[in-house]
Tab-separated table of N, CA and C and ligand atoms in Angstrom:
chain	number	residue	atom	x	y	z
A	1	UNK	N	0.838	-1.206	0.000
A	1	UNK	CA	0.000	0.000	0.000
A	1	UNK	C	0.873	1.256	0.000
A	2	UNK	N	1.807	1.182	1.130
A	2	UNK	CA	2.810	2.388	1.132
A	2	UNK	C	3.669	2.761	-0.327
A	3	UNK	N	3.903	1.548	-0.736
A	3	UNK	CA	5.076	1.203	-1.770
A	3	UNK	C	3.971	1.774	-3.054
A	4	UNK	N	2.768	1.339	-3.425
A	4	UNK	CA	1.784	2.271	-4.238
A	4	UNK	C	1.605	3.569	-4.169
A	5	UNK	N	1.657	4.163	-2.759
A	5	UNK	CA	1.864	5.571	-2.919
A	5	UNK	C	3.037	6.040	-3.536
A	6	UNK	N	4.330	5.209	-2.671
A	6	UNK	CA	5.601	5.748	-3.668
A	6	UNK	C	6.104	5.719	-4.459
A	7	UNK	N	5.011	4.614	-5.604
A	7	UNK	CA	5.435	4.790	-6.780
A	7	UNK	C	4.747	6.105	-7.412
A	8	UNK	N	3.126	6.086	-7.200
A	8	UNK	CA	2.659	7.399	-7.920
A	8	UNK	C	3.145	8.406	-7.559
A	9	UNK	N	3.791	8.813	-6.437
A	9	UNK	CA	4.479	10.249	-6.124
A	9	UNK	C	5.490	10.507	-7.237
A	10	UNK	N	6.550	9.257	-7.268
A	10	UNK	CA	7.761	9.322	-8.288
A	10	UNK	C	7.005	9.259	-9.689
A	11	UNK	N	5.751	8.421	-9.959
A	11	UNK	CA	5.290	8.662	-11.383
A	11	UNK	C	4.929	10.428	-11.337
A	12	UNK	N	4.192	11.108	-10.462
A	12	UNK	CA	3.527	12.305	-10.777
A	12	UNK	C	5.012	13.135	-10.700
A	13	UNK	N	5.593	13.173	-10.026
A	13	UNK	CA	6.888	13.881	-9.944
A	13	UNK	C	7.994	13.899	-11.463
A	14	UNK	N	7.904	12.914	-11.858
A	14	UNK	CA	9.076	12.276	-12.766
A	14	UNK	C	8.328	12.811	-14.043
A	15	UNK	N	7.049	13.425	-14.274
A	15	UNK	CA	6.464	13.109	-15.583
A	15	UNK	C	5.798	14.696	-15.077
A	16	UNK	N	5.202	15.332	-14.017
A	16	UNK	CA	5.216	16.913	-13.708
A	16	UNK	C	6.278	17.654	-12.750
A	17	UNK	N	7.878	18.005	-13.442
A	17	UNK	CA	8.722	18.153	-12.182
A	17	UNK	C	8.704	19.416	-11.452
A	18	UNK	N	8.570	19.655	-10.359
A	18	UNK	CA	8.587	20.676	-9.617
A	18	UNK	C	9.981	21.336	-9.691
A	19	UNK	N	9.618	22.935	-9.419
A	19	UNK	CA	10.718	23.478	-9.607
A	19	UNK	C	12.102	23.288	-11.077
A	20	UNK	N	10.815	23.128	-12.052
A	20	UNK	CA	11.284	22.679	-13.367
A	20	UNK	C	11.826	24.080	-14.194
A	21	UNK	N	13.237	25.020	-14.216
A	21	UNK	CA	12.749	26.427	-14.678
A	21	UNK	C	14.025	27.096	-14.176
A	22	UNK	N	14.826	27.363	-15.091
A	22	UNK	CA	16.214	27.948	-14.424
A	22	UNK	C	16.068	29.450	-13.231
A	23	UNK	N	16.984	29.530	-13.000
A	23	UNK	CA	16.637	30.578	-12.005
A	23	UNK	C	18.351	31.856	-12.356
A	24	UNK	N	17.612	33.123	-13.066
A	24	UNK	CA	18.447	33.722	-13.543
A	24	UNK	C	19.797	34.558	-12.511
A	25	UNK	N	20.334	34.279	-12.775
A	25	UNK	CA	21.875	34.757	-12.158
A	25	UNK	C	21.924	34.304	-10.213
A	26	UNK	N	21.674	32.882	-10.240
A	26	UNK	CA	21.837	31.685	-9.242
A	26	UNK	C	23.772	32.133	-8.916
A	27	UNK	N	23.626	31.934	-7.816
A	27	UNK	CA	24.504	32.043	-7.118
A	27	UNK	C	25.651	31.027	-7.551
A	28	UNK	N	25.093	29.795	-7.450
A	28	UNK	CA	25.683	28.187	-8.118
A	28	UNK	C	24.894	27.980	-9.093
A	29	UNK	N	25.283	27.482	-10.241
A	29	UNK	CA	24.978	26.342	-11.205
A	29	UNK	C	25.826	25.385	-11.815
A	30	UNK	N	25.159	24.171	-11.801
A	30	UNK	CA	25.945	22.891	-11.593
A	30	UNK	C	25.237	21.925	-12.820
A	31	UNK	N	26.001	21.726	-13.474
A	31	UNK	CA	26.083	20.363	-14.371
A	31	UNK	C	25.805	18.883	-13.757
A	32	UNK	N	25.251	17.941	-13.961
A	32	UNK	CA	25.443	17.010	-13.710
A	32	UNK	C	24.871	15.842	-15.005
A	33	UNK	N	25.852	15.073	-14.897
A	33	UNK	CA	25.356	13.711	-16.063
A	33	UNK	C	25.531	12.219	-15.215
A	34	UNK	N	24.363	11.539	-15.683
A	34	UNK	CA	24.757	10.157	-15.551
A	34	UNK	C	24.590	9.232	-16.492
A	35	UNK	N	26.229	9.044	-17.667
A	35	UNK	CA	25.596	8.577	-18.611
A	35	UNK	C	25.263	7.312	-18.851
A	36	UNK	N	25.315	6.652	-17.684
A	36	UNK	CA	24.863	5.088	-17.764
A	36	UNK	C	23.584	5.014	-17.771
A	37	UNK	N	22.291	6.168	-17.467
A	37	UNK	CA	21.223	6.570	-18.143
A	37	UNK	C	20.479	6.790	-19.157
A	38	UNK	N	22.224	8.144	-19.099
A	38	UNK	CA	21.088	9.305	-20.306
A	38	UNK	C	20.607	10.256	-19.609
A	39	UNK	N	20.488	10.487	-17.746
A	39	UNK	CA	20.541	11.375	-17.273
A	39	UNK	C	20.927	12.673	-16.856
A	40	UNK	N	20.517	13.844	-17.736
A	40	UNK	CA	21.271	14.958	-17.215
A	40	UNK	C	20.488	15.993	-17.027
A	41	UNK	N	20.921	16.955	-15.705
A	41	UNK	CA	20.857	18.101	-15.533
A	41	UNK	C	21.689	18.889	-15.444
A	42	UNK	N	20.590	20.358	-14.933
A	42	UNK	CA	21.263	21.630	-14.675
A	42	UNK	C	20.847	22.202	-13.361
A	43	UNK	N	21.509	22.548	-12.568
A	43	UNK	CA	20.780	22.477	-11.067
A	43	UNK	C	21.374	23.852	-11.164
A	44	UNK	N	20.533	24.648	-10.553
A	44	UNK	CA	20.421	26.347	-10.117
A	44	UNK	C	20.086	26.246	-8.486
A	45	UNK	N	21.035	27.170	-7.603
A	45	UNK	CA	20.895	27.030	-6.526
A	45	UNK	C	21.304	28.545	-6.193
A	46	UNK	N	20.770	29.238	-5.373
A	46	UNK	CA	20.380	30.160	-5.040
A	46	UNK	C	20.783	30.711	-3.430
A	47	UNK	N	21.459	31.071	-3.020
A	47	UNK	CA	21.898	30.745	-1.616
A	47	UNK	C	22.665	32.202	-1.133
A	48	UNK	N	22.880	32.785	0.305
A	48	UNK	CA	23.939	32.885	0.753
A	48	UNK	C	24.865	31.973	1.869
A	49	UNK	N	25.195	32.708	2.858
A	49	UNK	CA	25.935	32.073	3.423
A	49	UNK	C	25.552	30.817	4.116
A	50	UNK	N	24.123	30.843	4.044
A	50	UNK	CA	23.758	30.209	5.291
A	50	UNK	C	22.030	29.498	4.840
A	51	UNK	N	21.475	30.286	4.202
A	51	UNK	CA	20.055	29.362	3.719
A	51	UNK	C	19.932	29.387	2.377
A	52	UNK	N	19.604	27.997	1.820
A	52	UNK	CA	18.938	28.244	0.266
A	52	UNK	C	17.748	28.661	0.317
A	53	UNK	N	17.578	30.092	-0.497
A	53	UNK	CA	16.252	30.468	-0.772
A	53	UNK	C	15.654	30.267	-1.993
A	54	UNK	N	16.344	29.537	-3.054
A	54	UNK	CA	15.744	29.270	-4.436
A	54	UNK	C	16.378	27.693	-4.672
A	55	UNK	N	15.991	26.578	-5.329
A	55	UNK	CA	16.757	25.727	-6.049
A	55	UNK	C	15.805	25.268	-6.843
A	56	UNK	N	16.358	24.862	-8.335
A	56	UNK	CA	15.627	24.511	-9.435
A	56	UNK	C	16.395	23.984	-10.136
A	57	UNK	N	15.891	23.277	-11.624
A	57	UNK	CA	16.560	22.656	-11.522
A	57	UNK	C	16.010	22.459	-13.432
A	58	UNK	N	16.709	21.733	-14.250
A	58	UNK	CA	16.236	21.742	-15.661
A	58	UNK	C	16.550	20.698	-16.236
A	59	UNK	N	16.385	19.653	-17.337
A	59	UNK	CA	17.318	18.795	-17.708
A	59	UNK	C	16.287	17.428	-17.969
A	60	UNK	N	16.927	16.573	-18.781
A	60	UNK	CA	15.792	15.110	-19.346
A	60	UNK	C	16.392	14.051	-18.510
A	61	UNK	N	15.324	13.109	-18.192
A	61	UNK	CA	16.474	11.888	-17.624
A	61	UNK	C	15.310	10.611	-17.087
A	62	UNK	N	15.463	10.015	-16.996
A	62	UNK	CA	14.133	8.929	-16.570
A	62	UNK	C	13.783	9.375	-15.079
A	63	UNK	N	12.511	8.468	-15.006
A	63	UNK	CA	11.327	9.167	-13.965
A	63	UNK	C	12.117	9.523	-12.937
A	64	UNK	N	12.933	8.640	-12.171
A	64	UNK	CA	13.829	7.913	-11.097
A	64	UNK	C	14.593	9.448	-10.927
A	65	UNK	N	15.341	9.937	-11.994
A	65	UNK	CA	15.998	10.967	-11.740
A	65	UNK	C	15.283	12.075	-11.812
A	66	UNK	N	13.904	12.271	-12.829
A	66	UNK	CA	14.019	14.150	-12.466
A	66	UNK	C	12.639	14.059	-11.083
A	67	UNK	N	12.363	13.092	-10.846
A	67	UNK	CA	11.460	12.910	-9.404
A	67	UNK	C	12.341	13.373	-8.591
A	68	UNK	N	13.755	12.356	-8.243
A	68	UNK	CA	14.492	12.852	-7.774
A	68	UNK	C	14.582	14.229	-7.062
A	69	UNK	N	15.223	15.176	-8.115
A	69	UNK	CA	15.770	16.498	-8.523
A	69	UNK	C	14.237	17.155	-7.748
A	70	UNK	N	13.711	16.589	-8.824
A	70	UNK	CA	11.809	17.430	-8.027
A	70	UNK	C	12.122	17.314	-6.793
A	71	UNK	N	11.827	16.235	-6.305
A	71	UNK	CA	11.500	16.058	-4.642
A	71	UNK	C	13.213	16.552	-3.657
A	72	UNK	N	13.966	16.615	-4.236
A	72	UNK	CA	15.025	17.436	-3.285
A	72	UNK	C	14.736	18.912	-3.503
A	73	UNK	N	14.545	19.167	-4.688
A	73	UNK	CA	13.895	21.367	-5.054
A	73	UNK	C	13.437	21.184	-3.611
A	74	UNK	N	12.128	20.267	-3.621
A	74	UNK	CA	10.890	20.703	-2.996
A	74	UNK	C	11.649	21.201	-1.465
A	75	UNK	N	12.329	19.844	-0.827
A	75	UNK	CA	12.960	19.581	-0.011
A	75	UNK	C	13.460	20.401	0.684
A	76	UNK	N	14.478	21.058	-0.160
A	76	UNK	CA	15.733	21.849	0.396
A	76	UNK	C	15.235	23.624	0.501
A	77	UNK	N	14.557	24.158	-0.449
A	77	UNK	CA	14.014	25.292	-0.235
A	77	UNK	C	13.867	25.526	0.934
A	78	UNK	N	14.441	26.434	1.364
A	78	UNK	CA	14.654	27.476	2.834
A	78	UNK	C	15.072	26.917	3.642
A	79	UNK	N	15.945	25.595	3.566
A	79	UNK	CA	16.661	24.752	4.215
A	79	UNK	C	18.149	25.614	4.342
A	80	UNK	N	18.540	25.313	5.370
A	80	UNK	CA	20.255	26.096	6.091
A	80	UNK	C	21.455	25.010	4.733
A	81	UNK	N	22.520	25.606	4.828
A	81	UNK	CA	23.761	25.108	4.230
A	81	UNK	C	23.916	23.801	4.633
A	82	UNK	N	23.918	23.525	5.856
A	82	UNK	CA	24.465	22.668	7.291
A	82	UNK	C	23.483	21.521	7.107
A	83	UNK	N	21.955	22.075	7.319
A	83	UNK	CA	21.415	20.856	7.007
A	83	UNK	C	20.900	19.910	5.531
A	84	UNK	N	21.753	20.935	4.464
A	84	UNK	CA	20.947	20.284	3.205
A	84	UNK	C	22.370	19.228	2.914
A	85	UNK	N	23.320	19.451	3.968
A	85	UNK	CA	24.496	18.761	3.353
A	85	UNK	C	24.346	17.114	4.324
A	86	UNK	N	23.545	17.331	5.559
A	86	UNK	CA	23.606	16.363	6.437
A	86	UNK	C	22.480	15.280	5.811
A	87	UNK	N	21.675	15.943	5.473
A	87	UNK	CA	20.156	15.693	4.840
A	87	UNK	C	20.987	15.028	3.078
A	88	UNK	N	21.751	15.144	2.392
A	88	UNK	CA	22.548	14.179	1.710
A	88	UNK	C	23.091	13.317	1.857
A	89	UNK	N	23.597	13.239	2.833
A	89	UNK	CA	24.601	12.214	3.665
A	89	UNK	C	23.620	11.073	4.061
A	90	UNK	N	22.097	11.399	4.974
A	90	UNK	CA	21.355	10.693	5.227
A	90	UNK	C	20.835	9.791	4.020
A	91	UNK	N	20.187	10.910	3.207
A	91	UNK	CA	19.378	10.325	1.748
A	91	UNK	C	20.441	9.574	1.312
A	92	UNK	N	21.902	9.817	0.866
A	92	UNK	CA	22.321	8.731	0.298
A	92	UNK	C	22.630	7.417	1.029
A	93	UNK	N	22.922	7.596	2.355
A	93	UNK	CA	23.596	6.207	3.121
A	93	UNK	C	21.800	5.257	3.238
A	94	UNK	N	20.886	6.379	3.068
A	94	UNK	CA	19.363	5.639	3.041
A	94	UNK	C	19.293	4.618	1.561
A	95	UNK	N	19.075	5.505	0.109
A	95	UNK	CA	19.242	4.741	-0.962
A	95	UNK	C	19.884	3.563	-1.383
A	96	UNK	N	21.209	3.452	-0.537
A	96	UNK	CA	22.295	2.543	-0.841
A	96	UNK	C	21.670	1.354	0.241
A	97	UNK	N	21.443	1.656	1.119
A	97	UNK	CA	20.681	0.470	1.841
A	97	UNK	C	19.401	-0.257	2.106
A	98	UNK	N	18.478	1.072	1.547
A	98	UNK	CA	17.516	0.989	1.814
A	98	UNK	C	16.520	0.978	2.695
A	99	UNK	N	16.884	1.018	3.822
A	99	UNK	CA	16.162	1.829	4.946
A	99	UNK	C	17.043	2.901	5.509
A	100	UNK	N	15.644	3.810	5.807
A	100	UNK	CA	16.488	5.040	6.419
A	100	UNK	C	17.136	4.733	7.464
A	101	UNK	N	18.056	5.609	7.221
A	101	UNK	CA	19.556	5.691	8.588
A	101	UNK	C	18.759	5.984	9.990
A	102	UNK	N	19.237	6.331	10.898
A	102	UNK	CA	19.054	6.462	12.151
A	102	UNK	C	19.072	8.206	11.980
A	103	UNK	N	18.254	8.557	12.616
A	103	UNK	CA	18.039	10.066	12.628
A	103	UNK	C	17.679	10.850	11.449
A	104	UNK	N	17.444	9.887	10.268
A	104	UNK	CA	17.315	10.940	9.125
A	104	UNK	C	16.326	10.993	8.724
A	105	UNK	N	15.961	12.502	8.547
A	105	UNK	CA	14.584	12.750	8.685
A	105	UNK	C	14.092	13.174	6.842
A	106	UNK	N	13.868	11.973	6.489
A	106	UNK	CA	13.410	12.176	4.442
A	106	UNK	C	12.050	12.737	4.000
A	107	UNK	N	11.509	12.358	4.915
A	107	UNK	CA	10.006	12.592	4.530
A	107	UNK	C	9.332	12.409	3.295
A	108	UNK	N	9.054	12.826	2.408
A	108	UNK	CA	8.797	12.230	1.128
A	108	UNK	C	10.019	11.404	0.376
A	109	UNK	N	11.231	11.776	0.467
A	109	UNK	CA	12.394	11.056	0.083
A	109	UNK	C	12.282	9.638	0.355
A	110	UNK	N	11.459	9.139	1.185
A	110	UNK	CA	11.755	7.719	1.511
A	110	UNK	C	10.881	7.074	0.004
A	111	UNK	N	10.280	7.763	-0.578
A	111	UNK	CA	10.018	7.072	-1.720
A	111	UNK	C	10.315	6.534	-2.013
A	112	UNK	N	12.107	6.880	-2.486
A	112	UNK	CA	13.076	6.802	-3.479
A	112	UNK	C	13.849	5.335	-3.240
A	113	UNK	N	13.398	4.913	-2.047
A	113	UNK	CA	14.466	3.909	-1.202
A	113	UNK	C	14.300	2.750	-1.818
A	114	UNK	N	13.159	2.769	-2.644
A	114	UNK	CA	13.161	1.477	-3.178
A	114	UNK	C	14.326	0.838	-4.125
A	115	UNK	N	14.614	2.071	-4.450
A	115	UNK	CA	15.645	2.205	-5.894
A	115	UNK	C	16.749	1.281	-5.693
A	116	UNK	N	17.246	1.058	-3.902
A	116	UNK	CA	18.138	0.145	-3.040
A	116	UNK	C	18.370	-1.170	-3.981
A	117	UNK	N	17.056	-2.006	-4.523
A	117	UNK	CA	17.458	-3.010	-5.247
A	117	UNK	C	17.830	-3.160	-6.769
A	118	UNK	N	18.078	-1.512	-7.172
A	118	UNK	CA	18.362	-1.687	-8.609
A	118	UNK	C	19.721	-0.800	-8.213
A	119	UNK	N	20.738	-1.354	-8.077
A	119	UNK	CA	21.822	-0.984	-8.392
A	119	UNK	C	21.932	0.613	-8.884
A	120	UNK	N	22.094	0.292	-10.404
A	120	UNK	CA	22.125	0.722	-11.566
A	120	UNK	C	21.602	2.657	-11.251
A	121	UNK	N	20.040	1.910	-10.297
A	121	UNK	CA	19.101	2.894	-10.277
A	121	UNK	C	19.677	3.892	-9.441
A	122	UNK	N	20.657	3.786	-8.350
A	122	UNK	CA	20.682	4.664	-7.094
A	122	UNK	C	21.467	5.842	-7.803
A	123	UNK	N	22.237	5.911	-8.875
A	123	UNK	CA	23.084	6.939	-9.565
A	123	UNK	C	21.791	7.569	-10.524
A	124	UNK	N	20.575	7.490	-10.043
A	124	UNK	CA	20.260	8.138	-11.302
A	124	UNK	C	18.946	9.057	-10.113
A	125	UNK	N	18.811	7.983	-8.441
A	125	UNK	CA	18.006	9.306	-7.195
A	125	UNK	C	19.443	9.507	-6.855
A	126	UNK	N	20.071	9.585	-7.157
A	126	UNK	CA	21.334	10.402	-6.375
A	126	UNK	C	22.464	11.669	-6.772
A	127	UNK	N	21.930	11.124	-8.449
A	127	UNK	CA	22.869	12.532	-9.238
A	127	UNK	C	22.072	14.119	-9.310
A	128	UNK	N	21.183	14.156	-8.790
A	128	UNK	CA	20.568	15.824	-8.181
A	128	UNK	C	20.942	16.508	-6.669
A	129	UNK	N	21.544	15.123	-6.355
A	129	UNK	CA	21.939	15.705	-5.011
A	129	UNK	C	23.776	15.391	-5.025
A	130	UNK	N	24.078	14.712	-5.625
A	130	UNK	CA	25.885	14.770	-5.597
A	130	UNK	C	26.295	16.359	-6.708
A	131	UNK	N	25.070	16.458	-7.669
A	131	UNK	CA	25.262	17.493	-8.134
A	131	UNK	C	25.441	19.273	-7.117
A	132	UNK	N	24.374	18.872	-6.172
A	132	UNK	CA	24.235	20.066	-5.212
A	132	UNK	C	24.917	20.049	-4.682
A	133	UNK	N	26.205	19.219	-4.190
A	133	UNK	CA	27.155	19.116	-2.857
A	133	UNK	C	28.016	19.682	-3.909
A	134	UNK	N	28.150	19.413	-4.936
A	134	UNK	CA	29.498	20.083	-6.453
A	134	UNK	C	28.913	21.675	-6.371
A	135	UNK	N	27.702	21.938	-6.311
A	135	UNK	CA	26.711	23.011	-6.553
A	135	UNK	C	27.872	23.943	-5.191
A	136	UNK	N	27.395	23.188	-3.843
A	136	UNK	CA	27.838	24.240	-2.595
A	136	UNK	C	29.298	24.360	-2.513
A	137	UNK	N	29.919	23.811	-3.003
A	137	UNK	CA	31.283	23.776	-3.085
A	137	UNK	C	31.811	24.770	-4.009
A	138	UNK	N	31.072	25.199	-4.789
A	138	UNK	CA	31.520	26.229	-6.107
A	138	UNK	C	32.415	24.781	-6.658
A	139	UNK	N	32.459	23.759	-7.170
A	139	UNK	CA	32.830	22.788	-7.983
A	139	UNK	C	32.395	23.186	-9.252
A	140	UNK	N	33.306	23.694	-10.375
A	140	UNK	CA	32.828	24.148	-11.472
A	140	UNK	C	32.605	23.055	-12.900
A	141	UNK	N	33.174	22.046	-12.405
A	141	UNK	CA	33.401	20.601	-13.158
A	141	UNK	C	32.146	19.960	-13.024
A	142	UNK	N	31.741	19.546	-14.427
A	142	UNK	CA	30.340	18.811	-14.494
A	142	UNK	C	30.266	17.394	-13.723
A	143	UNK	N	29.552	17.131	-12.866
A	143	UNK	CA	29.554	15.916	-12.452
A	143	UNK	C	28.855	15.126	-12.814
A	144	UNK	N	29.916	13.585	-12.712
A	144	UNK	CA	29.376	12.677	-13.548
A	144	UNK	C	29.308	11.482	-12.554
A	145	UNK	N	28.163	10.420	-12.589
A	145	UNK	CA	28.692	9.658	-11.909
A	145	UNK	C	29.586	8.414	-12.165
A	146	UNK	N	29.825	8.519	-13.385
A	146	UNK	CA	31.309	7.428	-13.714
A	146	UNK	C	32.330	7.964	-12.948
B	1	ZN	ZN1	18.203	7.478	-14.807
């Protein structure tokens, strides 16, 4: 029943993406490809020192990834530096195992966890957010996940 909701979230997400729409003269913008997909974006992030107040995001890629990208936009908006980086750390050590970590708080992200048994799949909920950690870093190099 749960697992039916989280697929239609990732179907409605992946096929209407939120925060779909560059965002003009973004503080960061970040490349990212995964071409064992065909997945790529463009992630616009919007920030000063301390809170993101804009992130968006542009780019083609199967459901898996621009749901993804959607559901972290949604996510991270008006989220601090500190916690959108801890809140990665969680989501990914979650994806790779498949249940959430201890303390990490995903909330709609736990969707994504299913992805745990397709290998293949976790580089394609995970390249919108390895892109954003390249994003906060001022990393000017497109990231790839090869
Ligand atoms: Zn993909």
């Amino acid at each position: 029943m749960l697992q039916d909701l989280y697929q239609e979230l990732i179907v409605d997400h992946g096929k209407n993406p939120r925060n779909f729409r560059p965002i003009e003269h973004a503080r960061s913008c970040q490349h990212g490809n995964n071409p064992l997909c065909g997945d790529r974006i463009i992630l616009y992030v919007q920030h000063d020192d301390l809170i993101i107040s804009d992130i968006a995001f542009q780019g083609e890629g199967c459901a898996i990834c621009m749901s993804s990208a959607s559901l972290m936009t949604q996510v991270l908006k008006g989220m601090s530096l500190s916690d959108a980086q801890v809140l990665f750390q969680h989501f990914h050590d979650s994806v790779v195992s498949g249940v959430a970590v201890e303390g990490a708080q995903l909330g709609k992200l736990e969707a994504l966890l299913g992805v745990s048994q397709y290998p293949t799949r976790v580089k394609c909920a995970t390249l919108a957010w390895h892109t954003l950690v390249a994003a906060l870093e001022g990393n000017k190099e497109t990231v790839s996940t090869e």
